[in-house]
Coordinates of C-alpha atoms in Angstrom, one line a residue:
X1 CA 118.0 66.6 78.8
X2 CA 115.7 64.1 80.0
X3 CA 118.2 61.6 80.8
X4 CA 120.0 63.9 83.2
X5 CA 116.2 65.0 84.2
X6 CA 115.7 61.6 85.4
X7 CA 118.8 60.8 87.1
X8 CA 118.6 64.1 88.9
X9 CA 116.4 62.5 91.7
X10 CA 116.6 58.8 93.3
X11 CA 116.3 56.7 96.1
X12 CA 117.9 53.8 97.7
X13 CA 116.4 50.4 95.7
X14 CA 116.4 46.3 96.8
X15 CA 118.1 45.1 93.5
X16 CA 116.2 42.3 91.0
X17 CA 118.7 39.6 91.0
X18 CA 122.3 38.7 91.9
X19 CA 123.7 38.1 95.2
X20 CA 126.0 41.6 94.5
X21 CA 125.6 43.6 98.2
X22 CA 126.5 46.7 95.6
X23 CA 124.5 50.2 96.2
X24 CA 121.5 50.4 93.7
X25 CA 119.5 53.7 93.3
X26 CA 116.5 53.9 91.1
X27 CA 115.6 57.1 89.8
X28 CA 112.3 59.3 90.8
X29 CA 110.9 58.4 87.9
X30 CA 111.4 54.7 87.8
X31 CA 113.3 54.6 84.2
X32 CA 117.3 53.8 85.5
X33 CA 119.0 51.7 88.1
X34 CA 121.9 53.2 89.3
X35 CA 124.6 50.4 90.6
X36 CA 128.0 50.8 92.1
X37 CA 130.5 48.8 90.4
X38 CA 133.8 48.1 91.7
X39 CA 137.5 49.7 90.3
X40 CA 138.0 46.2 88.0
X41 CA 134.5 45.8 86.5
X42 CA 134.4 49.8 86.0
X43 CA 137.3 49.4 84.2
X44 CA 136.4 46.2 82.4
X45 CA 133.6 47.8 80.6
X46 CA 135.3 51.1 79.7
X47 CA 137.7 48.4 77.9
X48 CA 135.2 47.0 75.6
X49 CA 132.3 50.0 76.0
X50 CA 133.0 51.4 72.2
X51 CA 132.2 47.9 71.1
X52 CA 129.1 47.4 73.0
X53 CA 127.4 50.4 72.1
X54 CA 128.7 49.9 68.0
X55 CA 126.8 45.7 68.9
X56 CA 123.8 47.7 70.1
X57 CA 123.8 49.9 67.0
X58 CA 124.3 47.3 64.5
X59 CA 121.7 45.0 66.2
X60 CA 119.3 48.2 65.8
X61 CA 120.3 48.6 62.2
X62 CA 119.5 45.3 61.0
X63 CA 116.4 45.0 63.4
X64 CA 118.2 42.4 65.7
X65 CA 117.2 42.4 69.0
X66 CA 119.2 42.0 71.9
X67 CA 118.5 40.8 76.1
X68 CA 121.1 42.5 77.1
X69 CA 120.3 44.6 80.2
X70 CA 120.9 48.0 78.6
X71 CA 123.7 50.2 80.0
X72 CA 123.8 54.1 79.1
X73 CA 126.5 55.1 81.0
X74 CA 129.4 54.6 83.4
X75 CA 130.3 57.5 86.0
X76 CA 133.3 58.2 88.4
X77 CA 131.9 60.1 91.1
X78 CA 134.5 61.2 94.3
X79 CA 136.2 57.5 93.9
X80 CA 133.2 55.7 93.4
X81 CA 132.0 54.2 90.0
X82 CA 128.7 54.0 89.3
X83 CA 126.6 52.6 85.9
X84 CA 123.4 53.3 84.8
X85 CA 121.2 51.2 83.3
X86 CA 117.8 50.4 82.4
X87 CA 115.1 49.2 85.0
X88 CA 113.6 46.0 84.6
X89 CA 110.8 46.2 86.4
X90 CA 109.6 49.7 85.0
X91 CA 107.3 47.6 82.4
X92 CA 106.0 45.4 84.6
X93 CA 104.6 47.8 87.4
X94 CA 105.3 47.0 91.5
X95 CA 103.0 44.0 91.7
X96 CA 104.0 41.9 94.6
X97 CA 103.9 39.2 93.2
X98 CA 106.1 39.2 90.5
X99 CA 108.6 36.0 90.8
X100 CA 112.3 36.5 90.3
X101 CA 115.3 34.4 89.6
X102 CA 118.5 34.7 88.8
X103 CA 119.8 32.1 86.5
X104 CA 123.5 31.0 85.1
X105 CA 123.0 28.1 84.3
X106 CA 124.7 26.0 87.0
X107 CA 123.0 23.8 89.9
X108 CA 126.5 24.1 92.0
X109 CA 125.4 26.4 94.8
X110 CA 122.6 27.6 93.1
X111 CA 120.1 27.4 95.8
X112 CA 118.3 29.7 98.5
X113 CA 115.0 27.5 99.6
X114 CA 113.1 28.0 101.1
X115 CA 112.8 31.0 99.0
X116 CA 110.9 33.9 100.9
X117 CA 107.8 36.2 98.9
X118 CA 110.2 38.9 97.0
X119 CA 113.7 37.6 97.5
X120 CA 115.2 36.4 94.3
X121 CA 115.7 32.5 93.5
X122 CA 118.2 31.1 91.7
X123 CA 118.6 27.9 88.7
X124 CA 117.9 25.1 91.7
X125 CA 115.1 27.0 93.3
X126 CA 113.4 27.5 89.0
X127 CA 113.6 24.1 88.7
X128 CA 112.4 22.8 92.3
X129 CA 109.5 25.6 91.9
X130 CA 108.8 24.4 87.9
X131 CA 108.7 20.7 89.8
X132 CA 111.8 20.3 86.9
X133 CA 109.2 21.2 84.2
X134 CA 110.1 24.3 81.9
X135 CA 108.5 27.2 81.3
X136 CA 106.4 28.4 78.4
X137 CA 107.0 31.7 76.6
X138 CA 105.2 33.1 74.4
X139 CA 107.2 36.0 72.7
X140 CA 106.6 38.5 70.0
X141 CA 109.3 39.5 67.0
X142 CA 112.0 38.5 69.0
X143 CA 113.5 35.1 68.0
X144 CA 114.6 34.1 71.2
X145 CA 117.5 31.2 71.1
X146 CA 119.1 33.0 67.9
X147 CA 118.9 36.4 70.3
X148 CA 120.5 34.4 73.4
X149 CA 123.1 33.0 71.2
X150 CA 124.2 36.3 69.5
X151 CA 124.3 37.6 72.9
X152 CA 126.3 35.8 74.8
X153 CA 128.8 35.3 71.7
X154 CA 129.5 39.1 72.3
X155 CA 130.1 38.3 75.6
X156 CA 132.4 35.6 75.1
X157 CA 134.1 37.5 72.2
X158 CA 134.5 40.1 75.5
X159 CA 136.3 37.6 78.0
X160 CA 133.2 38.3 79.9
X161 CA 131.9 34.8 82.4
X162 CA 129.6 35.0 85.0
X163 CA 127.0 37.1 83.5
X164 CA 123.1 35.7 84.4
X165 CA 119.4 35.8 82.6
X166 CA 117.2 37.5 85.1
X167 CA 113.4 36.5 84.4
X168 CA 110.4 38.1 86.4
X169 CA 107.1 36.3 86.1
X170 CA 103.8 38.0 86.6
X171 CA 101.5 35.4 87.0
X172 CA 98.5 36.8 87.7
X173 CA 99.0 39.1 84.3
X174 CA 100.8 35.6 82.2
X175 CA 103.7 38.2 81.5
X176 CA 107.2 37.3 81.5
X177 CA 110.2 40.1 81.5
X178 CA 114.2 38.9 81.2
X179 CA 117.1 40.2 80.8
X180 CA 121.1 39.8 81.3
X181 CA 122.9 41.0 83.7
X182 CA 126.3 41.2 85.3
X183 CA 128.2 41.2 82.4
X184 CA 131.2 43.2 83.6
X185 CA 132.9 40.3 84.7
X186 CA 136.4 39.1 83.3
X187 CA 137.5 35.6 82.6
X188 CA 140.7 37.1 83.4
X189 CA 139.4 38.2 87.0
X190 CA 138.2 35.4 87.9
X191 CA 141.6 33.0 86.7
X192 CA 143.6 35.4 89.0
X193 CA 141.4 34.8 92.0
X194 CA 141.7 31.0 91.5
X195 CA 145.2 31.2 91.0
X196 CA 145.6 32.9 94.6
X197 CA 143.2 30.4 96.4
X198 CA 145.4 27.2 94.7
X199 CA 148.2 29.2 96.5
X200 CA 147.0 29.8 99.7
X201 CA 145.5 26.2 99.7
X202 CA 148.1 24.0 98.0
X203 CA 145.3 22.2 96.1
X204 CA 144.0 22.3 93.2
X205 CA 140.6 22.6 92.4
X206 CA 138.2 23.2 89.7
X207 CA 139.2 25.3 87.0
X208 CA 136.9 28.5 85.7
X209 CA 135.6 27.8 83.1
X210 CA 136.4 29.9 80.1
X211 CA 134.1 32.3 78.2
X212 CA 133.2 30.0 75.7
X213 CA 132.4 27.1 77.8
X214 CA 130.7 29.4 80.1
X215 CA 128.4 30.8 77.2
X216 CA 128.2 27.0 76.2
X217 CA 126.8 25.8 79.8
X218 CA 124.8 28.6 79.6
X219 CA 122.9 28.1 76.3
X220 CA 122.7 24.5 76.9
X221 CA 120.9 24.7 80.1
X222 CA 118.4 27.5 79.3
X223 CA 117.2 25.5 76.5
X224 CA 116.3 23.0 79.6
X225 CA 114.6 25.8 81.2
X226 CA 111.9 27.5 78.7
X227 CA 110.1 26.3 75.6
X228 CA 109.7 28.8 73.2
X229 CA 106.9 29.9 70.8
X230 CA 106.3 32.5 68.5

């Protein structure tokens, strides 16, 4: 009852990272984001869903926990597919100026400088900000790196690439949210798409990366990008 209270009321919302031009909602009362997904990454999670949500139990269980961006459901409305999911900025409040970036761990067109008050940055504009320094988090009964790592092995397990680590510093408050995101993304998706553009082109060009090399790039780089303690 108080899920379907909350997502009984919302308003258009300026998503918190991603270069996605999906429709996001957030809901009157500021718990859920509600994001417009298309047909293929609808159907992508609906394919693996019943293992997500036994990962997020078992994780529970054994008081494991997890960064991945919460989802608690996935909708067809009149054609359109919608998820809802958790809002990352619910515990932080609407300061403006929380910092934002978006971060996959890849410099290759990973840049939006000169990055404007509120828009969201990405790895190149982290490390151009952090003058290539990284950042120091303080965190509390989470074990961070063995979280990341379970993580994103359940995501590779998933043929899922492309997901990202969103982090939001408050600096005036020295609190740091994060969470991932975008992880509705096939390996298989993207290999297709390649496949057409070698076609149309008659070139080849860099293959995507698969989902373990993906999750490998991605743990190797964050380590570059925060030092953690307890």
């Amino acid at each position: 009852e108080a899920f379907l209270q909350s997502i009984s009321g919302m308003k258009i919302f300026a998503p918190w990272g991603g270069k996605s031009k999906a429709g996001f909602f957030l809901t009157n009362d500021q718990m859920f984001v509600v994001k417009e997904v298309s047909k293929r990454e609808f159907k992508n999670f609906i394919t693996f869903c019943s293992d997500y949500f036994i990962y997020l139990s078992e994780n529970f269980s054994k008081r494991n926990k997890s960064l991945l961006c919460l989802i608690f459901g996935a909708f067809k409305i009149y054609g359109l597919r919608y998820i809802v999911m958790e809002n990352l900025t619910y515990a932080l409040g609407s300061s403006p100026d929380i910092k934002r970036y978006d971060l996959k761990g890849s410099e290759l067109n990973r840049l939006t400088s000169p990055l404007q008050k509120g828009a969201v940055g990405l790895d190149t504009d982290f490390l151009i900000e952090r003058n290539g320094d990284p950042l120091w988090i303080k965190t509390k009964e989470l074990d961070f790196w063995d979280t990341l790592n379970r993580d994103s092995r359940f995501l590779a397990q998933k043929n899922v690439v492309d997901y990202s680590l969103v982090i939001m510093l408050d600096s005036e408050e020295k609190v740091c949210a994060m969470k991932i995101i975008d992880y509705l993304r096939s390996y298989d998706f993207f290999k297709n798409v390649e496949s057409k553009w070698k076609t149309i082109r008659n070139q080849e060009k860099p293959t995507i990366i698969s989902p373990e090399e993906y999750r490998e790039r991605f743990l190797n780089n964050t380590r570059k990008y925060f030092v953690v303690s307890e």
